Every structure is written in C-alpha cells, then in structure tokens.
Amino acid sequence: MNQTYRAQCPCGQLAVHFAEAPVAQLVCHCRDCQTVSGMPYSNVAFFKVEDQCAQGEFNAINMTGGSGQAKQYRRCRQCDGFVYGTVDALEGLVGVNASSLKPPFEFSPMAHVWTSEKAAGVEIPAGAFQFPKAPPFRPGKG
Ligand SMILES: [Zn+2]
Ligand SMILES: [Zn+2]
C-alpha cells in the first residue's frame, strides 16, 4: 500500500499531500533557505510535482537561486510558516520542509548542498557528501 505524506504549517491552514515517497533528500545550507525557514539550514525532501495536492492560501516568495535559476518559496498566509517550494533548476520536483512532514519522516539526506553558505557553528556529519554549491546531479534522476 502506498504511504501518503503530508506537510503543513504550524497553524494548519496551508497543507500539501503527496501520494508517493520522496525521490530525493538534501540538506540545503543556502542563505535563502536560512532566511525563509528561520533555521541555520533546511532539511528538504523532494517529491514529484505530479504527486502533490496542495490546499490553503500561501504567500509566494520569488527569489533567484545561486545557480541563477528562479525559485519560489511558499509560506502560510496566516502564520508565515514555510512549507514547500519549487526551483526551476529542479523542474518537476517540489521541495518540502522535511521537519513538517507527517507521518514523522526519517530524514536521511543523500548530500549537503550550498555548504559555501553554511551558517557558523553548523557541523556536517563526517562522511556526508558535500557540495559547495548546487549538486552536480539532478535529485531524483539517479
Ligand atoms: Zn499557517
Ligand atoms: Zn537552500
């Protein structure tokens, strides 16, 4: 049976559901993720866009990623909680704040990206793959 995943903001107004498990997981240390999430880094789970079913009202924050591609973060219109976003460079995928996923999601990232912008004091586990900028592969495509 397929597991359904659900992510929502703290107040519950904005939620997104996915019919399939994430295709990739990354820890992103870029400054935009720090700003938007309010955390020193973001645990991001990537789902296929066609599996998503979103509900609720969001404020879209449009930015240009470090690789020059447009990206959009979506935060709840009521509580401003960050729930998910899209990056043009990762067409067809939706990046979800893994810590907001239900059921509780066992996060096991394949790599840490944008470590060149890592917040002071953040330790990357020994042995983890690290990329100073965007990963040289497209998550979910092998
Ligand atoms: Zn909310
Ligand atoms: Zn980021």
GROMACS .gro file of C-alpha atoms and ligand atoms in nm:
model
  144
    1MET     CA    1   0.000   0.000   0.000
    2ASN     CA    2   0.122   0.346  -0.077
    3GLN     CA    3   0.207   0.570   0.213
    4THR     CA    4   0.073   0.922   0.189
    5TYR     CA    5   0.284   1.207   0.313
    6ARG     CA    6   0.152   1.534   0.436
    7ALA     CA    7   0.330   1.857   0.524
    8GLN     CA    8   0.167   2.152   0.691
    9CYS     CA    9   0.248   2.482   0.854
   10PRO     CA   10   0.226   2.525   1.233
   11CYS     CA   11  -0.130   2.662   1.218
   12GLY     CA   12  -0.250   2.401   0.968
   13GLN     CA   13  -0.401   2.641   0.717
   14LEU     CA   14  -0.154   2.551   0.441
   15ALA     CA   15  -0.101   2.183   0.370
   16VAL     CA   16   0.032   1.972   0.091
   17HIS     CA   17  -0.015   1.597   0.038
   18PHE     CA   18   0.186   1.356  -0.169
   19ALA     CA   19   0.080   1.014  -0.287
   20GLU     CA   20   0.434   0.878  -0.316
   21ALA     CA   21   0.751   0.881  -0.109
   22PRO     CA   22   1.013   1.150  -0.176
   23VAL     CA   23   1.253   1.086  -0.462
   24ALA     CA   24   1.546   1.271  -0.303
   25GLN     CA   25   1.655   1.428   0.023
   26LEU     CA   26   1.909   1.706   0.067
   27VAL     CA   27   2.026   1.937   0.342
   28CYS     CA   28   2.044   2.288   0.196
   29HIS     CA   29   2.268   2.545   0.363
   30CYS     CA   30   2.197   2.836   0.126
   31ARG     CA   31   2.121   3.177   0.270
   32ASP     CA   32   1.776   3.188   0.116
   33CYS     CA   33   1.675   2.871   0.297
   34GLN     CA   34   1.817   3.014   0.619
   35THR     CA   35   1.615   3.331   0.576
   36VAL     CA   36   1.291   3.168   0.475
   37SER     CA   37   1.294   2.878   0.718
   38GLY     CA   38   1.439   3.073   1.011
   39MET     CA   39   1.675   2.779   1.067
   40PRO     CA   40   2.051   2.750   1.005
   41TYR     CA   41   1.978   2.502   0.724
   42SER     CA   42   1.684   2.324   0.567
   43ASN     CA   43   1.613   1.954   0.554
   44VAL     CA   44   1.446   1.926   0.218
   45ALA     CA   45   1.257   1.627   0.083
   46PHE     CA   46   1.185   1.638  -0.289
   47PHE     CA   47   0.863   1.494  -0.423
   48LYS     CA   48   0.740   1.467  -0.779
   49VAL     CA   49   0.521   1.762  -0.861
   50GLU     CA   50   0.251   1.541  -1.016
   51ASP     CA   51   0.202   1.363  -0.684
   52GLN     CA   52   0.118   1.682  -0.498
   53CYS     CA   53  -0.218   1.801  -0.377
   54ALA     CA   54  -0.198   2.139  -0.205
   55GLN     CA   55  -0.464   2.322  -0.010
   56GLY     CA   56  -0.477   2.656   0.169
   57GLU     CA   57  -0.355   3.004   0.090
   58PHE     CA   58   0.012   3.087   0.060
   59ASN     CA   59   0.237   3.383   0.011
   60ALA     CA   60   0.482   3.313  -0.268
   61ILE     CA   61   0.832   3.447  -0.224
   62ASN     CA   62   1.020   3.461  -0.552
   63MET     CA   63   1.397   3.452  -0.545
   64THR     CA   64   1.681   3.378  -0.778
   65GLY     CA   65   1.889   3.082  -0.667
   66GLY     CA   66   2.267   3.085  -0.655
   67SER     CA   67   2.272   2.893  -0.981
   68GLY     CA   68   2.078   3.176  -1.148
   69GLN     CA   69   1.752   2.984  -1.170
   70ALA     CA   70   1.425   3.118  -1.035
   71LYS     CA   71   1.284   2.961  -0.724
   72GLN     CA   72   0.976   3.014  -0.518
   73TYR     CA   73   0.917   2.951  -0.150
   74ARG     CA   74   0.562   2.917  -0.023
   75ARG     CA   75   0.470   3.026   0.325
   76CYS     CA   76   0.137   3.017   0.502
   77ARG     CA   77  -0.061   3.335   0.462
   78GLN     CA   78  -0.170   3.320   0.826
   79CYS     CA   79   0.126   3.203   1.032
   80ASP     CA   80   0.408   3.261   0.779
   81GLY     CA   81   0.536   2.905   0.827
   82PHE     CA   82   0.746   2.772   0.542
   83VAL     CA   83   0.601   2.455   0.395
   84TYR     CA   84   0.730   2.395   0.043
   85GLY     CA   85   0.886   2.547  -0.262
   86THR     CA   86   0.991   2.496  -0.619
   87VAL     CA   87   1.316   2.557  -0.805
   88ASP     CA   88   1.325   2.600  -1.183
   89ALA     CA   89   1.654   2.410  -1.192
   90LEU     CA   90   1.473   2.110  -1.042
   91GLU     CA   91   1.180   2.108  -1.278
   92GLY     CA   92   0.913   1.858  -1.190
   93LEU     CA   93   1.007   1.845  -0.822
   94VAL     CA   94   0.866   2.012  -0.513
   95GLY     CA   95   1.097   2.072  -0.217
   96VAL     CA   96   0.925   2.022   0.117
   97ASN     CA   97   1.046   2.121   0.462
   98ALA     CA   98   1.109   1.767   0.588
   99SER     CA   99   1.058   1.861   0.953
  100SER     CA  100   0.696   1.950   0.877
  101LEU     CA  101   0.617   1.611   0.719
  102LYS     CA  102   0.370   1.367   0.868
  103PRO     CA  103   0.390   1.087   0.948
  104PRO     CA  104   0.722   1.169   1.114
  105PHE     CA  105   0.971   1.124   0.845
  106GLU     CA  106   1.304   0.952   0.888
  107PHE     CA  107   1.524   1.202   0.714
  108SER     CA  108   1.836   1.057   0.554
  109PRO     CA  109   1.992   1.312   0.321
  110MET     CA  110   2.197   1.200   0.021
  111ALA     CA  111   2.410   1.515   0.038
  112HIS     CA  112   2.463   1.857   0.192
  113VAL     CA  113   2.445   2.137  -0.065
  114TRP     CA  114   2.547   2.505  -0.067
  115THR     CA  115   2.797   2.440   0.211
  116SER     CA  116   2.981   2.754   0.094
  117GLU     CA  117   2.700   2.950   0.264
  118LYS     CA  118   2.680   2.731   0.573
  119ALA     CA  119   2.591   2.910   0.895
  120ALA     CA  120   2.866   2.940   1.154
  121GLY     CA  121   2.865   2.659   1.408
  122VAL     CA  122   2.682   2.406   1.191
  123GLU     CA  123   2.865   2.074   1.180
  124ILE     CA  124   2.828   1.847   0.882
  125PRO     CA  125   2.846   1.479   0.978
  126ALA     CA  126   3.172   1.308   0.885
  127GLY     CA  127   3.142   1.106   0.568
  128ALA     CA  128   2.847   1.301   0.427
  129PHE     CA  129   2.861   1.410   0.066
  130GLN     CA  130   2.912   1.785   0.045
  131PHE     CA  131   2.882   2.030  -0.240
  132PRO     CA  132   2.985   2.395  -0.201
  133LYS     CA  133   2.709   2.498  -0.442
  134ALA     CA  134   2.424   2.323  -0.620
  135PRO     CA  135   2.466   1.946  -0.655
  136PRO     CA  136   2.618   1.836  -0.986
  137PHE     CA  137   2.332   1.592  -1.032
  138ARG     CA  138   1.961   1.636  -1.051
  139PRO     CA  139   1.794   1.484  -0.745
  140GLY     CA  140   1.559   1.205  -0.837
  141LYS     CA  141   1.736   1.135  -1.166
  142GLY     CA  142   1.999   0.889  -1.050
  143ZN      ZN  143  -0.010   2.851   0.897
  144ZN      ZN  144   1.859   2.643   0.003
   0.00000   0.00000   0.00000
